[in-house]
Each structure stands twice: as structure tokens, then as C-alpha cells.
Coordinates of C-alpha atoms and ligand atoms in Angstrom, one line a residue:
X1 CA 20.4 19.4 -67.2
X2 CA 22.4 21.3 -64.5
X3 CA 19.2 21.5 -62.6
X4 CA 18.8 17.8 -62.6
X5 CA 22.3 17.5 -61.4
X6 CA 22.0 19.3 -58.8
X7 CA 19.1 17.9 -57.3
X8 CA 20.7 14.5 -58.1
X9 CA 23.4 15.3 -56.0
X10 CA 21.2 17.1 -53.1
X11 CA 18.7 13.8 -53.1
X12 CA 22.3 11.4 -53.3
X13 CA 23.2 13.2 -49.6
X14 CA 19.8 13.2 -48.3
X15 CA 19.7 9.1 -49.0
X16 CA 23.3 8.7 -47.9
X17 CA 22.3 10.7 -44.2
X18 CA 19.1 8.2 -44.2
X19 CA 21.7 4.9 -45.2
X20 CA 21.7 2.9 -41.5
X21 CA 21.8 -0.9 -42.5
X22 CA 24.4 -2.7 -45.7
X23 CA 21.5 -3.3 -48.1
X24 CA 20.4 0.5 -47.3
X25 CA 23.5 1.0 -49.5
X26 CA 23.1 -1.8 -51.8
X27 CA 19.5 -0.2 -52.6
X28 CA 20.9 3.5 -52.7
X29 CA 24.3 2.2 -55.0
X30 CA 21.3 1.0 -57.0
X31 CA 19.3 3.8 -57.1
X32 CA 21.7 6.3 -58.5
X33 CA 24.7 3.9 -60.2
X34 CA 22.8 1.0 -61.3
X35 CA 22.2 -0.1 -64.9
X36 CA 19.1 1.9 -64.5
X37 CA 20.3 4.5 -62.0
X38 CA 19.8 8.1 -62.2
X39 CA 23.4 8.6 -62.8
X40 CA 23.5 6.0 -65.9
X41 CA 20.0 8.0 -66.8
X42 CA 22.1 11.1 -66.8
X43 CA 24.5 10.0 -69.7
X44 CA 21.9 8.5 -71.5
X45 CA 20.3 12.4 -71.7
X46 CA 23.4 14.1 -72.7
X47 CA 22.4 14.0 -76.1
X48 CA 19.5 16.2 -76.0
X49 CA 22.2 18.5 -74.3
X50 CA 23.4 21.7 -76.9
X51 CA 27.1 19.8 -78.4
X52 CA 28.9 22.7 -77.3
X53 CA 27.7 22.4 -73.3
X54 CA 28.3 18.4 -73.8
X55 CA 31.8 17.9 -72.7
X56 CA 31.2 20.2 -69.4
X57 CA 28.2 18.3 -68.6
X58 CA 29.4 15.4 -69.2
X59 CA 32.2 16.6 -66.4
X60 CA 29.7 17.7 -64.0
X61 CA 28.0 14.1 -64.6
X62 CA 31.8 12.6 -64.1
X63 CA 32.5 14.5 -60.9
X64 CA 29.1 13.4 -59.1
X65 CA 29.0 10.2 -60.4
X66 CA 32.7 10.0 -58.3
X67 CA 31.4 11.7 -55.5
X68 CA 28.5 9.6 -54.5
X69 CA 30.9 6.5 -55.5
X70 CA 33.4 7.7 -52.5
X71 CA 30.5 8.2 -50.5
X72 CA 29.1 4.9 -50.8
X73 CA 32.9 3.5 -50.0
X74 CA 32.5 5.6 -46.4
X75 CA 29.3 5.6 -45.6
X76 CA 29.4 1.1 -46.1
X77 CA 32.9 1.7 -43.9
X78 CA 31.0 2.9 -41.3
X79 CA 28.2 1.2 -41.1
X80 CA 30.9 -2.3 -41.3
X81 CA 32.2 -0.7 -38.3
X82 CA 29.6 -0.1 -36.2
X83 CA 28.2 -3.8 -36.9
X84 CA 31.6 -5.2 -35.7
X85 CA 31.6 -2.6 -33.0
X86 CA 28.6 -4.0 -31.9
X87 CA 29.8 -7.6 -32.2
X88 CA 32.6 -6.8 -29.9
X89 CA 30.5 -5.8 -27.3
X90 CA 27.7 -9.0 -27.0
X91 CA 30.9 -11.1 -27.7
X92 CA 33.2 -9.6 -25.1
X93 CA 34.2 -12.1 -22.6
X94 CA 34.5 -11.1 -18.7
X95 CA 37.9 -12.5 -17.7
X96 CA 37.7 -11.0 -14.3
X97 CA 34.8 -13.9 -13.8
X98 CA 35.9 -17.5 -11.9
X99 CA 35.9 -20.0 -13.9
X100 CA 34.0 -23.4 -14.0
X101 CA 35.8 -25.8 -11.6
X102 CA 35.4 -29.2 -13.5
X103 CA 35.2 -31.4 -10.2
X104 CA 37.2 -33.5 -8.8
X105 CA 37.2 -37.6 -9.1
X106 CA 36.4 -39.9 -6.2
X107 CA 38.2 -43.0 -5.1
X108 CA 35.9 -45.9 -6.4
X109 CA 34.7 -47.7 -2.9
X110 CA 36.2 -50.8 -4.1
X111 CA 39.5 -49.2 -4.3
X112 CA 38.6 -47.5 -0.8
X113 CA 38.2 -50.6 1.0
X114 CA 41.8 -52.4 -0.8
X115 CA 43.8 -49.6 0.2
X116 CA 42.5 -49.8 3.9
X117 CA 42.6 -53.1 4.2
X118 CA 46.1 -53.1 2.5
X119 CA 47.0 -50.4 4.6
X120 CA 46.2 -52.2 7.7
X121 CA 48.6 -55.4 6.9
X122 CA 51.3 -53.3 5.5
X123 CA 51.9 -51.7 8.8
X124 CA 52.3 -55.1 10.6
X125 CA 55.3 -55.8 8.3
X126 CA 53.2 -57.5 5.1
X127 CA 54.4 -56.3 1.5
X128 CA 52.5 -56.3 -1.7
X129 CA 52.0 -58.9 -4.1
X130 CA 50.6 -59.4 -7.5
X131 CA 50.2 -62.4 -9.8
X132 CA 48.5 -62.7 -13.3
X133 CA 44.8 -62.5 -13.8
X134 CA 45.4 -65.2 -16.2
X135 CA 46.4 -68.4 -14.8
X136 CA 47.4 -72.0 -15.5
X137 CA 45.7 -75.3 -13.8
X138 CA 48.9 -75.7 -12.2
X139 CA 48.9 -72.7 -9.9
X140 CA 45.2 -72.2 -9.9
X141 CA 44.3 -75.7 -8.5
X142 CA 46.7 -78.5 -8.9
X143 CA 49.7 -76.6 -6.7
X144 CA 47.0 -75.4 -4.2
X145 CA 46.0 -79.2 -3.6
X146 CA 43.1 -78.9 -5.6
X147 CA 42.8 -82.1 -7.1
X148 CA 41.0 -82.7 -11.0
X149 CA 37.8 -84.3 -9.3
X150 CA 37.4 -80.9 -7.6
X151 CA 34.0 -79.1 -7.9
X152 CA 35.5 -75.9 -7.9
X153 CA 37.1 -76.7 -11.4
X154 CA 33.7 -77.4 -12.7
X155 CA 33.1 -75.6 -15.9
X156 CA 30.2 -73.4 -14.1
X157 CA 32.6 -71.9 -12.1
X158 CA 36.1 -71.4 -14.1
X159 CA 36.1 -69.2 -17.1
X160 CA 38.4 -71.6 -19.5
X161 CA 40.8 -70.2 -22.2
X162 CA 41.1 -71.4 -25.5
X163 CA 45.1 -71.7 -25.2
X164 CA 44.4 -73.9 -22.0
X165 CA 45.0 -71.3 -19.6
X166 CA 42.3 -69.9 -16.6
X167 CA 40.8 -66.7 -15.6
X168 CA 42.0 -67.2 -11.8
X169 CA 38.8 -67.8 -9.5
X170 CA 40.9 -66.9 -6.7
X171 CA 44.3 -65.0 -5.4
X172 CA 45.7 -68.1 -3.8
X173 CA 48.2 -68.8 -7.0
X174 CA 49.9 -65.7 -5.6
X175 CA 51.0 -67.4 -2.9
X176 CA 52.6 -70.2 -4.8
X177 CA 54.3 -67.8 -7.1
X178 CA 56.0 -65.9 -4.3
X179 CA 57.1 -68.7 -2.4
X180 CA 58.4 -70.1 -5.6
X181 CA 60.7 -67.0 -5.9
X182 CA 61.4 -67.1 -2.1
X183 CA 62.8 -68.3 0.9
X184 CA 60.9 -67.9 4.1
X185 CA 60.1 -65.6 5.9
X186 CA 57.8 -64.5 3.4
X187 CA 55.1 -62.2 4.8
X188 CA 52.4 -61.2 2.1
X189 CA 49.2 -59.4 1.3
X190 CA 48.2 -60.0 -2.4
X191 CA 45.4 -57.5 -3.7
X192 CA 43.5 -58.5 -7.2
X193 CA 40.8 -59.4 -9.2
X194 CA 39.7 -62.5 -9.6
X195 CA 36.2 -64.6 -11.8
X196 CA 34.0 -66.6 -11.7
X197 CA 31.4 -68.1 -14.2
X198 CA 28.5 -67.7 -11.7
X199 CA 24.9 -66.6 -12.1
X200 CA 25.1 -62.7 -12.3
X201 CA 22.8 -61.2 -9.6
X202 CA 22.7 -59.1 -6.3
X203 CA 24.7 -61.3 -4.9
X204 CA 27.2 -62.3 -7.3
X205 CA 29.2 -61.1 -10.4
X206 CA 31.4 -62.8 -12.9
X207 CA 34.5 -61.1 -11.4
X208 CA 34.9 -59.3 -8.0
X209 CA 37.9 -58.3 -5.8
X210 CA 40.1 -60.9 -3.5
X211 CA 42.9 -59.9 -0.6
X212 CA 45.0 -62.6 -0.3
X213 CA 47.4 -62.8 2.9
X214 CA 49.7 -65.5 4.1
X215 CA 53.0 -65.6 6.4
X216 CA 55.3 -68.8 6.3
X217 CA 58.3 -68.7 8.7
X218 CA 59.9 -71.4 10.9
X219 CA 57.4 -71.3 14.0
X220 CA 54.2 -69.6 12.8
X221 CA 51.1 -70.5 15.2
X222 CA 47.2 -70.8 14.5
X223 CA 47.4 -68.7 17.8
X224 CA 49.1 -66.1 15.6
X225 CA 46.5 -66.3 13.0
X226 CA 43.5 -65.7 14.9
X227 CA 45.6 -62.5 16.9
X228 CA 46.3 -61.4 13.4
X229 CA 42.5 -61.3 12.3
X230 CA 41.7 -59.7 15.3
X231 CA 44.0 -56.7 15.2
X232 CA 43.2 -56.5 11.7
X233 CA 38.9 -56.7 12.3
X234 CA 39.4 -54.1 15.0
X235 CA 41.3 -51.8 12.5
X236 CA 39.2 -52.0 9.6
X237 CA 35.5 -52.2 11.3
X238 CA 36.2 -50.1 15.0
X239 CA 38.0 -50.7 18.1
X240 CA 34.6 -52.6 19.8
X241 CA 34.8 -55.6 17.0
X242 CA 35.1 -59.0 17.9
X243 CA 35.8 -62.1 15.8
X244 CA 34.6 -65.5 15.5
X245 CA 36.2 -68.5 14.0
X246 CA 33.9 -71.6 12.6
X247 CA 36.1 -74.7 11.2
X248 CA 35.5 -74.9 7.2
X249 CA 37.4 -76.6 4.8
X250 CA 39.9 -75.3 2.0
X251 CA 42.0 -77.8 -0.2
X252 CA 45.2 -75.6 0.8
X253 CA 44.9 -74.9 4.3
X254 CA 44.5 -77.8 7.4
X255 CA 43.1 -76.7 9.6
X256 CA 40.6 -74.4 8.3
X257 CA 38.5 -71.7 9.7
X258 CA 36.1 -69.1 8.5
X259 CA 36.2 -65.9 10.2
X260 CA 33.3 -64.1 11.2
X261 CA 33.2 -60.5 13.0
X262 CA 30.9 -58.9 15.0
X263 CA 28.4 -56.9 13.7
X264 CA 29.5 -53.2 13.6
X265 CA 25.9 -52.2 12.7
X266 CA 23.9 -53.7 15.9
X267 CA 27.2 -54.7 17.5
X268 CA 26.0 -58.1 17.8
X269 CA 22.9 -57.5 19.0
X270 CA 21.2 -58.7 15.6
X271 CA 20.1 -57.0 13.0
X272 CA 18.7 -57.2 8.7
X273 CA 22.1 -57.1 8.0
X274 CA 23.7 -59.9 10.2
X275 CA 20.4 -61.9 9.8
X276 CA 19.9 -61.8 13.6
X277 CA 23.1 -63.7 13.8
X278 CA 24.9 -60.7 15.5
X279 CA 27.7 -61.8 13.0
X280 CA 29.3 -61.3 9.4
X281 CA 31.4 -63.6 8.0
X282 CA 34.3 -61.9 6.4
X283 CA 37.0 -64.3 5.3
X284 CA 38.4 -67.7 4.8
X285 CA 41.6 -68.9 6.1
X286 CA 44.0 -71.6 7.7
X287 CA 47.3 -73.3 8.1
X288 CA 48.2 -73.7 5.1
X289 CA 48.7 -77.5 4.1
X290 CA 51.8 -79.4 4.2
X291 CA 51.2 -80.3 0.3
X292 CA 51.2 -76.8 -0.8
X293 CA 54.4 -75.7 1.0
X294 CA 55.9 -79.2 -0.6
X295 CA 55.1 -78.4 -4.2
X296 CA 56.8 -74.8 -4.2
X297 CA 60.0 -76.9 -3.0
X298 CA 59.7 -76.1 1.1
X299 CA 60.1 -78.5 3.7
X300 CA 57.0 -78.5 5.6
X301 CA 58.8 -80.6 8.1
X302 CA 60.9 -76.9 9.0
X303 CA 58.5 -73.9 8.3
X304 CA 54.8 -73.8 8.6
X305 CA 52.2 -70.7 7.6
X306 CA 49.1 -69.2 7.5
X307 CA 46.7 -68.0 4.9
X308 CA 43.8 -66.2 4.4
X309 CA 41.5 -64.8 1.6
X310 CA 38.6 -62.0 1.8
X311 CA 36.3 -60.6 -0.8
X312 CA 36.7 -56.8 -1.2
X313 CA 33.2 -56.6 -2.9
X314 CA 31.1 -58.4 0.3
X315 CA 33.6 -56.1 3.1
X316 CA 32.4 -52.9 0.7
X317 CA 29.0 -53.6 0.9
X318 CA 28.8 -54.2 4.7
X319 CA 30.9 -51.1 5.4
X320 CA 28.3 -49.1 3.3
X321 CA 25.0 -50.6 3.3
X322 CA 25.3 -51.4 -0.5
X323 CA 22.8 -54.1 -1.3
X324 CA 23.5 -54.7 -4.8
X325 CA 27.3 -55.9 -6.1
X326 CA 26.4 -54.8 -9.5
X327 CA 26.7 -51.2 -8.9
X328 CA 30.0 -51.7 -8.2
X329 CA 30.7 -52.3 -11.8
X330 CA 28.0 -49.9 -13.4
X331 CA 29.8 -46.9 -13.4
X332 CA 26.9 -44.8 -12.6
X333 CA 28.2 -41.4 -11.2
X334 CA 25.1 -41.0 -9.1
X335 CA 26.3 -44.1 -7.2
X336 CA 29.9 -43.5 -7.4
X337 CA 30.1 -39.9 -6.0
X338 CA 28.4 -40.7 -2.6
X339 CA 31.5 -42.1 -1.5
Ligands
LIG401 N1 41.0 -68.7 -1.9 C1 39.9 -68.9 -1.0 C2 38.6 -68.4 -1.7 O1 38.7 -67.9 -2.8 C3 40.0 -68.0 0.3 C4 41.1 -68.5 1.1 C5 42.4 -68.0 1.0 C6 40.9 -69.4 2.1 C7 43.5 -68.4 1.8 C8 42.0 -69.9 2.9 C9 43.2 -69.3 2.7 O2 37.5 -68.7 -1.2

């Protein structure tokens, strides 16, 4: 019996030396302390055992039976520590190394193009405006001299509101809200979007951008008009541009023009992009009509003014070479970050 507890003990180290992985010692705890483990064998045995030499084997059996427990304890502390050890090391971040730079936004080209052309106007003494995107009749048409038998308040064009109210199709009803508010001089630019229930295509989208701009005073001229275009055309398109003015026809302005500049891409030699024409037209405008200075309470007898209204998505596209409105609105960053 002493012999075989002995060589228990000497095969117990031997494992324990060999023990490298958690269920090494599982298998070994097992082996030796298990239900039928050499240890639990070792009991079982004492009964062939002389009863006099019983309660010192039965020590013997006690003490290894303790040792190889402790052992177990260590040797599975060690092994735990090595594995975390280990852990630490693939898992140990670098914080010496630069980080990822998450990139920086760009400024949509729509928003570009406002804050130019804003920019230009502002430093010739115009302020900013805004009005509601939501409109009433009144300001949309009927205070603009836009009368009911008007085709531009055809259903196809105007989104109506259930509660009677508009989507605006233009900025113009800025202007009457300002001048409502104010005594001349006024001197405005009036940025915003605006809709229309059109056909969506490369051409045209349900809603798009409008600058509005108008100056009423006590002598304001058409001759001051078509200087202000100028300077502004030169600003916004290079120092070499030229404008054109064609007669048209707006409700609220008399007379009325449409204002073309030279092309910047062939300068005016004719190109895809001017259609040969040498020319791109690039906003309407006018005096604006005795009737519309009446209904926000002026007397057109004593001030006169000019207005005029461009499209922020048709200037963008010429300035860029974008041939398609609706990537405007797409929000694909492939488009968006060339710009
Ligand atoms: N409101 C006009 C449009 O949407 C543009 C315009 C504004 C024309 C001011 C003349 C004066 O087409």
C-alpha cells in the first residue's frame, strides 16, 4: 500500500509537469480525484490494509490526496495566467498609432452657388430675406398681379394644400411680405426653395432653388437694373461676361426682360452648352408693376423698383457641367464630394 502511494504521488507530479492546456487538468483532476480516481481507489483498498496500519494509511492517503488538490489549484492558476497573458498581448492596442480621420463634409453645390450669389448682392448694400415655403393665393399670385385665369395657377403646376394654402412656385411673395413690413428704401435679396408640380426629368424637379432680388426707392431706373445684372454676371461668371436683355413678360414686373449672359464656356463663340447661341439665359426680371407696389399699400405714383428672379439649380449646372438636376437631390456622395 505505501508502495502504491508513492508511485501515486510520483505519477501525480510527472502529469502535473506534463499539464499545459485547462482540460489537461480537468483530465488529470479526473484521473487521480475523480469518483473513479486512483486516489478514491486508494480508500476503497484500505480495507485489505492490517487494522492496526489503517489509520496511518489512511493519513498518508489524506496528505496526498491534499497535495495533488493544492497542486491542481496552482498548476490551473498558472495556466489561467498565461492564457490571459497571452490575451493581453494580441489584444494590446498601439496608442502611439494616428488615428482614423473621419473626413470632412463638403458644402452641397447648391448651397455653393446661394452663398456666392448672395455674397455678391450683399456687398452692394442688399440684405437677406426669407418668407414661408408655405404660401397663401394672396401673396403667391393674387398680390403679384397674377390674376385667377392665370396658367401658372393651373393645378399642373401649383402643389395645393388641403387647408387652402400653396407650396410657393416662386420667391416673389417675399417681396410683398417685406414691403408690407416696410417703407422704402428696401433693398433685398431673398434665397429659398420653391415647387412645382412638373414632370420630374433632367431638366426639371418638383422643387428647386430661387434668388429673389428687388430694390424699390423714390428714383430707381431700368438703367440701374441692367448695371446691376451686369456687375453681378461679371462677379459670379468672370470679369470677360457680358449680358443680354430680351423683353419677356411677368404679371408683376412692366417692363420685363430676361437676362441672358455670355457664355463663359466658349465665351460666346458657341458651344453644346449655349446651343450655338453663344448665350445662357440666367434670370427673369423687370420694373416691377404699379399694381404690385399698390397692393402692399405704396404709392407707385412716388417710388418705383426693380425685380428679379434666378434659379440656383440651372446657374449650378452651367457653372459645373452638371447635366442632370436630379443629382442635386440624390444625395449620392460620389456626386456630392467632387465639389
Ligand atoms: N418669379 C419669377 C419666376 O419664378 C422670376 C422673376 C422674379 C421675374 C422677379 C421677374 C422678377 O420665374
Amino acid at each position: 500500500m505505501r508502495d502504491k502511494i508513492n508511485s501515486i504521488q510520483i505519477q501525480a507530479e510527472n502529469d502535473l509537469s506534463d499539464c499545459s492546456t485547462i482540460e489537461d487538468i480537468e483530465n488529470l483532476r479526473v484521473k487521480f480525484l475523480g469518483k473513479k480516481g486512483q486516489i478514491t481507489l486508494l480508500y476503497q483498498n484500505i480495507k485489505d490494509v492490517a487494522p492496526e496500519d489503517r489509520p496511518q494509511m489512511g493519513q498518508f492517503i489524506n496528505d496526498l490526496k491534499q497535495k495533488i488538490t493544492s497542486a491542481i489549484v496552482n498548476v490551473k492558476d498558472r495556466i489561467e495566467k498565461n492564457i490571459l497573458q497571452k490575451r493581453l498581448e494580441q489584444e494590446a492596442i498601439d496608442v502611439t498609432l494616428p488615428g482614423r480621420s473621419s473626413g470632412f463634409g463638403k458644402i452641397h453645390p447648391l448651397a455653393k452657388t446661394m452663398r456666392s450669389v448672395i455674397k455678391i448682392f450683399q456687398s452692394i448694400g442688399f440684405s437677406v430675406a426669407q418668407g414661408p415655403e408655405v404660401e397663401t393665393e394672396y401673396y403667391n399670385f393674387d398680390a403679384l398681379n397674377i390674376p385667377s385665369y392665370h396658367p401658372a395657377r393651373d393645378m399642373q403646376d401649383t402643389f395645393f394644400l388641403e387647408n387652402g394654402k400653396l407650396l410657393r412656385t416662386h420667391t416673389s411673395p417675399v417681396q410683398i411680405r417685406v414691403m408690407e413690413n416696410r417703407t422704402p428704401p428696401v433693398r433685398i435679396i431673398a434665397p429659398g426653395r420653391v415647387y412645382r408640380n412638373e414632370a420630374i426629368n433632367a431638366r426639371s424637379y418638383c422643387l428647386f432653388h430661387q434668388v429673389e432680388g428687388f430694390y424699390v426707392d423714390s428714383s430707381v431706373t431700368f438703367s440701374e437694373l441692367k448695371g446691376v445684372l451686369g456687375y453681378f454676371a461679371k462677379e459670379l461668371f468672370g470679369e470677360d461676361s457680358k449680358i443680354r436683355i430680351r423683353p419677356s413678360f411677368f404679371p408683376f414686373t412692366e417692363p420685363s426682360l430676361e437676362c441672358d449672359v455670355s457664355c463663359f464656356l466658349c465665351s460666346g463663340k458657341g458651344c453644346r452648352v449655349c446651343k450655338k447661341t453663344g448665350w445662357l439665359e440666367i434670370l427673369g426680371a423687370g420694373m416691377i408693376h404699379p399694381a404690385v407696389l399698390r397692393s402692399v399699400g405704396y404709392d407707385s405714383s412716388q417710388v418705383q423698383g426693380y425685380a428679379f428672379g434666378m434659379g440656383i439649380e440651372r446657374i449650378t449646372m452651367l457653372l459645373y457641367g452638371i447635366n442632370d438636376i436630379r443629382l442635386f437631390f440624390e444625395n449620392d456622395l460620389r456626386f456630392l464630394s467632387q465639389f
